[in-house]
Amino acid sequence: MIFTPEHEALRQTVRAFVEREINPHVDAWEKAGRFPIHALFRQAGELGLLGISKPEQFGGMGLDYSYSVVAAEEFGRIHCGGIPMAIGVQTDMCTPALARFGSDSLREEFLRPAISGEQVGCIGVSEVGAGSDVAGLKTHARKDGDDYVINGSKMWITNSPSADFICLLANTSDDKPHINKSLIMVPMNSPGISLSAPLDKLGMRSSETAQVFFDDVRVPQRNRIGHEGAGFMMQMLQFQEERLFGAANMLKGLEHCIDSTIEYCRERQTFGTRLIDNQVIHFRLAELQTEIECLRALVYQATEQYVRGQDVTRLASMAKLKAGRLGREVSDSCLQYWGGMGFMWDNPVARAYRDVRLVSIGGGADEIMLGIICKLMGILPGKKKP
Ligand SMILES: Cc1cc2nc3c(=O)[nH]c(=O)nc-3n(C[C@H](O)[C@H](O)[C@H](O)COP(=O)(O)OP(=O)(O)OC[C@H]3O[C@@H](n4cnc5c(N)ncnc54)[C@H](O)[C@@H]3O)c2cc1C
């Protein structure tokens, strides 16, 4: 991918925003289990960072997706995973389908305030009984006059305790599972919506997650994105941006793990020498840095193809798979070299160890990525290469 001075300027903007407005507060926000999402999103919105590749007509910058990837990479400098994840939900998980397939009035109502940061969004796909198996979800929206009446619940919903809207995947007919779903924009203050207490997570501590319940929630049918029954397909497309964001977002954080480990191992002495002078340690760190560069190359290649309008399901799934696996490897190896210090809750590498664990689970687990890759390689029993 060839970067222009405009890409570099965007990098600098995100970097300055992260260093000035976010990193000084991360420790406190991680402890509190939340961060001031509305205030921070308004600041990000003023800088244009929530609508980089969204249409200018609705307040976005109208740039191609390579700029979003550059921003995702720079948001990886945030010293925790929870805040970049919350930003990614807003920019690359709950708004891509709306921006691409939503009617003008729906985009005016939900996309414009999401881009400006006035409203916080969340994405409702997973349920207690349907995480990996998206097609098996049970929440349904039945037609009643001009409205949908929604019943069911969504599990693990990032940003939901502060969200103004949810982009909801629900069954809108009794047809086959891949053609009976629609994406519907639902204001979170609609009567009949309630939330569980925030879920107590292993990592991503500053990001709020809850279960969302729908009890006869009424929204106009015009809140549906695109055609009825096209929701599953649109969600699969929306996942491409989620997966590219997720993989790009890992790069700087993992490098930070390696850099802080090098620094620590330069200071730490054992048996009369610096830890870093053990070949087993500096070779391992060099190997991991090499792996990160491989992931970066994969992310950039997928992005290039995406910008050209190609289907990147294969490469985005590979990047997501590799990001999850490499995240676990880097954070685990680095933690090891910190010894007992690495086992302390507030250690930066320990935080990364907890946070990156989610990457192999959320947004499609490693095994789901492998299933997609196998399907596209034509190695599933009875299936030909597409
Ligand atoms: C902190 C957090 C935030 C999240 N945020 C959101 C959100 O904002 N919106 C949203 O909709 N969802 C969200 N999720 C849900 C997330 O996407 C799901 O947890 C994920 O898709 C896995 O689903 P599951 O937890 O139901 O696991 P299951 O589907 O029960 O799978 C459990 C494990 O089994 C394995 N597995 C599953 N199927 C197969 C298979 N076919 N072959 C081999 N192995 C398999 C995988 O290892 C998987 O991890 C979030 C989850 C967490 C933990």
Coordinates of N, CA and C in Angstrom, one line a residue, residues 1 12 27 30 64 71 75 88 113 126 168 178 210 220 262 288 319 327 329-330 352 370:
M1 N 0.9 -1.2 0.0 CA 0.0 0.0 0.0 C 0.9 1.2 0.0
Q12 N -0.9 11.4 12.2 CA -0.4 12.4 13.2 C -1.6 12.9 14.1
D27 N -5.4 4.4 32.7 CA -5.3 3.6 34.0 C -6.6 3.9 34.8
E30 N -9.6 2.3 33.2 CA -9.6 0.8 33.3 C -10.1 0.4 34.7
D64 N -11.1 6.8 1.1 CA -11.2 5.4 0.9 C -10.8 4.6 2.2
A71 N -6.0 4.8 10.6 CA -6.6 5.3 11.9 C -6.7 4.2 12.9
F75 N -5.0 4.0 16.5 CA -5.8 3.8 17.7 C -5.2 2.6 18.5
G88 N -14.0 1.2 17.5 CA -14.2 0.4 16.4 C -15.7 0.0 16.2
P113 N -25.3 11.7 13.4 CA -24.9 11.8 14.8 C -23.8 10.8 15.2
S126 N -24.9 -11.1 18.5 CA -24.8 -12.3 19.3 C -26.0 -12.4 20.3
L168 N -29.5 -3.7 14.9 CA -30.0 -5.0 15.4 C -30.2 -5.9 14.3
H178 N -30.8 -17.9 6.4 CA -29.9 -16.9 5.7 C -30.7 -15.8 5.0
A210 N -23.0 -5.3 28.0 CA -24.2 -5.8 28.8 C -25.0 -6.6 27.9
P220 N -40.6 1.9 13.6 CA -41.2 2.0 12.3 C -40.4 1.0 11.3
I262 N 11.5 -5.0 25.8 CA 12.9 -4.7 25.6 C 13.5 -3.8 26.6
L288 N 9.1 -12.4 17.0 CA 7.7 -11.9 17.1 C 7.5 -10.6 16.3
A319 N -6.5 -12.4 8.2 CA -5.9 -11.3 9.1 C -6.5 -11.4 10.5
G327 N -1.6 -12.2 18.7 CA -1.8 -11.4 20.0 C -1.5 -12.2 21.2
E329 N 0.3 -14.9 21.3 CA 1.7 -15.4 21.4 C 2.6 -14.2 21.9
V330 N 2.4 -13.0 21.3 CA 3.3 -11.9 21.7 C 3.1 -11.6 23.2
A352 N -2.4 -6.3 28.3 CA -2.5 -6.7 26.9 C -2.8 -8.2 26.8
L370 N -11.3 -20.1 10.5 CA -10.8 -21.3 9.7 C -11.8 -21.9 8.8

